[in-house]
């Protein structure tokens, strides 16, 4: 009798654990799908805006079978904090294509540094961030640019690797300490 009760308890616990895992896996997946800065086209202005989805809430919603998707930050806030958040549809349809990291990585990949011509591969999280060369010949890391400005900059700026960005920044800030010949960025039609 004791053994059979124990068996039932174990069976119930295993079943409960199985049910929890069955819910937890898509919940964790939802968290990783929606975390990070996303770019959307604002339905009001039709311009790019940078938003953050409440990924923790979305994950909890999946766990509790009450799907919840809302913004926790937008580049138009606080002025437009009470908008209808219709832009969330764009993230729901294609979260990966809205992720700033993927957009930036896609822009660099296949291009070459404007100075040393080294080709770019996909962005790596542990690598130094590459930079952008503006029409004023100043370089800046892409992470220092407001994300919602990136789509415009991609049509006016050229890609620069981190090494050249550091070298060119030093050259610009301390010209008196540099004696070697300046590398000119390769001019090309964007
Ligand atoms: Zn370079």
Short mmCIF file of C-alpha atoms in Angstrom, two decimals, residues 10-180:
data_model
loop_
_atom_site.label_atom_id
_atom_site.label_comp_id
_atom_site.label_asym_id
_atom_site.label_seq_id
_atom_site.Cartn_x
_atom_site.Cartn_y
_atom_site.Cartn_z
CA UNK A 10 6.10 10.34 -7.76
CA UNK A 11 3.89 10.02 -10.83
CA UNK A 12 2.03 13.23 -9.93
CA UNK A 13 5.31 15.07 -9.33
CA UNK A 14 6.74 13.87 -12.64
CA UNK A 15 3.55 14.92 -14.41
CA UNK A 16 3.64 18.34 -12.74
CA UNK A 17 7.29 18.79 -13.65
CA UNK A 18 6.53 17.75 -17.23
CA UNK A 19 3.68 20.25 -17.47
CA UNK A 20 5.89 23.01 -16.03
CA UNK A 21 8.70 22.29 -18.51
CA UNK A 22 6.17 22.20 -21.37
CA UNK A 23 5.11 25.76 -20.41
CA UNK A 24 8.55 26.98 -19.36
CA UNK A 25 10.31 26.22 -22.65
CA UNK A 26 8.12 28.49 -24.84
CA UNK A 27 8.18 31.06 -22.03
CA UNK A 28 11.98 31.22 -22.05
CA UNK A 29 11.89 31.29 -25.84
CA UNK A 30 9.55 34.31 -25.72
CA UNK A 31 11.95 36.12 -23.39
CA UNK A 32 14.89 35.67 -25.75
CA UNK A 33 12.74 36.51 -28.78
CA UNK A 34 11.60 39.88 -27.45
CA UNK A 35 14.56 41.12 -25.41
CA UNK A 36 16.88 43.76 -26.87
CA UNK A 37 16.43 47.01 -28.73
CA UNK A 38 14.15 46.81 -31.78
CA UNK A 39 13.60 49.20 -34.65
CA UNK A 40 10.07 49.79 -35.88
CA UNK A 41 8.43 52.19 -38.30
CA UNK A 42 6.18 54.37 -36.17
CA UNK A 43 2.61 54.11 -37.54
CA UNK A 44 2.10 57.81 -36.70
CA UNK A 45 5.24 59.40 -38.13
CA UNK A 46 6.29 56.62 -40.56
CA UNK A 47 9.85 57.15 -39.28
CA UNK A 48 12.16 54.63 -37.56
CA UNK A 49 11.88 54.52 -33.78
CA UNK A 50 13.76 52.39 -31.25
CA UNK A 51 11.65 50.41 -28.81
CA UNK A 52 12.08 47.86 -26.02
CA UNK A 53 9.46 45.17 -25.47
CA UNK A 54 8.71 44.11 -21.88
CA UNK A 55 10.32 40.70 -22.52
CA UNK A 56 9.95 39.47 -18.92
CA UNK A 57 6.24 40.20 -19.00
CA UNK A 58 5.88 38.50 -22.38
CA UNK A 59 7.61 35.40 -20.99
CA UNK A 60 5.40 35.36 -17.90
CA UNK A 61 2.34 35.76 -20.12
CA UNK A 62 3.31 32.66 -22.10
CA UNK A 63 3.89 30.74 -18.83
CA UNK A 64 0.44 31.72 -17.55
CA UNK A 65 -1.23 31.27 -20.97
CA UNK A 66 -2.13 34.96 -21.00
CA UNK A 67 -0.07 36.38 -23.88
CA UNK A 68 1.03 39.90 -23.05
CA UNK A 69 3.03 42.07 -25.39
CA UNK A 70 3.67 45.71 -24.58
CA UNK A 71 6.45 48.25 -24.89
CA UNK A 72 8.49 49.29 -21.91
CA UNK A 73 10.47 51.96 -23.76
CA UNK A 74 10.28 53.94 -26.99
CA UNK A 75 12.42 56.72 -28.45
CA UNK A 76 9.25 58.84 -28.71
CA UNK A 77 8.55 58.56 -25.01
CA UNK A 78 7.72 60.20 -22.67
CA UNK A 79 5.86 62.53 -25.07
CA UNK A 80 3.94 59.67 -26.73
CA UNK A 81 3.86 57.29 -23.77
CA UNK A 82 0.12 56.74 -24.11
CA UNK A 83 0.04 55.80 -27.80
CA UNK A 84 -1.71 52.62 -28.92
CA UNK A 85 1.58 50.74 -29.43
CA UNK A 86 0.40 49.51 -32.85
CA UNK A 87 4.06 49.14 -33.85
CA UNK A 88 4.14 45.95 -31.76
CA UNK A 89 2.55 44.16 -34.72
CA UNK A 90 5.78 44.65 -36.68
CA UNK A 91 7.78 42.96 -33.91
CA UNK A 92 5.23 40.16 -33.55
CA UNK A 93 5.41 39.42 -37.28
CA UNK A 94 9.20 39.47 -37.51
CA UNK A 95 11.04 39.97 -34.20
CA UNK A 96 14.43 39.00 -35.64
CA UNK A 97 14.23 41.46 -38.53
CA UNK A 98 13.36 44.29 -36.11
CA UNK A 99 16.26 43.60 -33.74
CA UNK A 100 18.78 46.45 -33.95
CA UNK A 101 21.70 44.04 -33.57
CA UNK A 102 20.58 42.00 -36.60
CA UNK A 103 19.90 45.13 -38.68
CA UNK A 104 23.37 46.54 -37.91
CA UNK A 105 25.05 43.16 -38.44
CA UNK A 106 23.32 42.80 -41.80
CA UNK A 107 24.48 46.25 -42.89
CA UNK A 108 28.16 45.59 -42.06
CA UNK A 109 28.30 42.04 -43.35
CA UNK A 110 29.80 41.83 -46.82
CA UNK A 111 31.11 45.43 -46.70
CA UNK A 112 34.75 46.42 -46.21
CA UNK A 113 36.40 48.94 -43.90
CA UNK A 114 36.64 52.34 -45.60
CA UNK A 115 40.29 52.65 -44.49
CA UNK A 116 41.99 49.22 -44.39
CA UNK A 117 39.47 47.46 -46.71
CA UNK A 118 39.22 44.50 -44.33
CA UNK A 119 35.89 42.74 -44.99
CA UNK A 120 33.28 42.53 -42.24
CA UNK A 121 31.62 39.30 -41.16
CA UNK A 122 28.56 39.07 -38.91
CA UNK A 123 28.82 41.11 -35.69
CA UNK A 124 30.07 39.18 -32.66
CA UNK A 125 28.96 40.17 -29.17
CA UNK A 126 32.45 39.78 -27.70
CA UNK A 127 34.22 41.77 -30.42
CA UNK A 128 34.84 45.51 -30.32
CA UNK A 129 32.02 47.37 -32.03
CA UNK A 130 32.82 48.61 -35.54
CA UNK A 131 32.29 52.26 -36.40
CA UNK A 132 30.75 54.58 -38.94
CA UNK A 133 32.59 57.20 -40.98
CA UNK A 134 30.56 60.34 -41.52
CA UNK A 135 30.74 62.86 -44.39
CA UNK A 136 32.74 65.06 -41.97
CA UNK A 137 35.39 62.26 -41.87
CA UNK A 138 34.76 61.68 -38.15
CA UNK A 139 34.28 58.11 -36.96
CA UNK A 140 32.01 56.92 -34.16
CA UNK A 141 31.08 53.49 -32.84
CA UNK A 142 27.66 52.40 -34.01
CA UNK A 143 26.68 51.72 -30.39
CA UNK A 144 27.16 55.40 -29.60
CA UNK A 145 24.57 56.37 -32.19
CA UNK A 146 20.91 56.58 -31.19
CA UNK A 147 19.42 53.38 -32.72
CA UNK A 148 16.54 55.21 -34.42
CA UNK A 149 19.12 57.32 -36.31
CA UNK A 150 20.97 54.31 -37.73
CA UNK A 151 18.77 53.72 -40.83
CA UNK A 152 19.46 57.30 -42.01
CA UNK A 153 23.18 57.05 -41.22
CA UNK A 154 23.46 53.83 -43.20
CA UNK A 155 22.78 55.81 -46.39
CA UNK A 156 25.30 58.58 -45.66
CA UNK A 157 28.09 56.86 -43.70
CA UNK A 158 30.72 54.24 -44.50
CA UNK A 159 31.72 51.23 -42.39
CA UNK A 160 34.99 51.38 -40.44
CA UNK A 161 36.59 48.60 -38.42
CA UNK A 162 37.31 49.19 -34.73
CA UNK A 163 41.10 49.29 -35.21
CA UNK A 164 40.87 52.00 -37.85
CA UNK A 165 38.30 53.87 -35.76
CA UNK A 166 40.75 53.99 -32.83
CA UNK A 167 43.64 54.98 -35.09
CA UNK A 168 41.67 57.69 -36.89
CA UNK A 169 40.22 59.04 -33.64
CA UNK A 170 43.72 59.32 -32.17
CA UNK A 171 44.98 60.97 -35.35
CA UNK A 172 42.13 63.47 -35.26
CA UNK A 173 42.49 64.28 -31.57
CA UNK A 174 46.31 64.31 -31.45
CA UNK A 175 47.56 65.28 -34.92
CA UNK A 176 50.80 66.62 -33.41
CA UNK A 177 51.74 63.10 -32.26
CA UNK A 178 51.20 61.41 -35.63
CA UNK A 179 53.86 61.54 -38.32
CA UNK A 180 52.95 58.70 -40.71
#
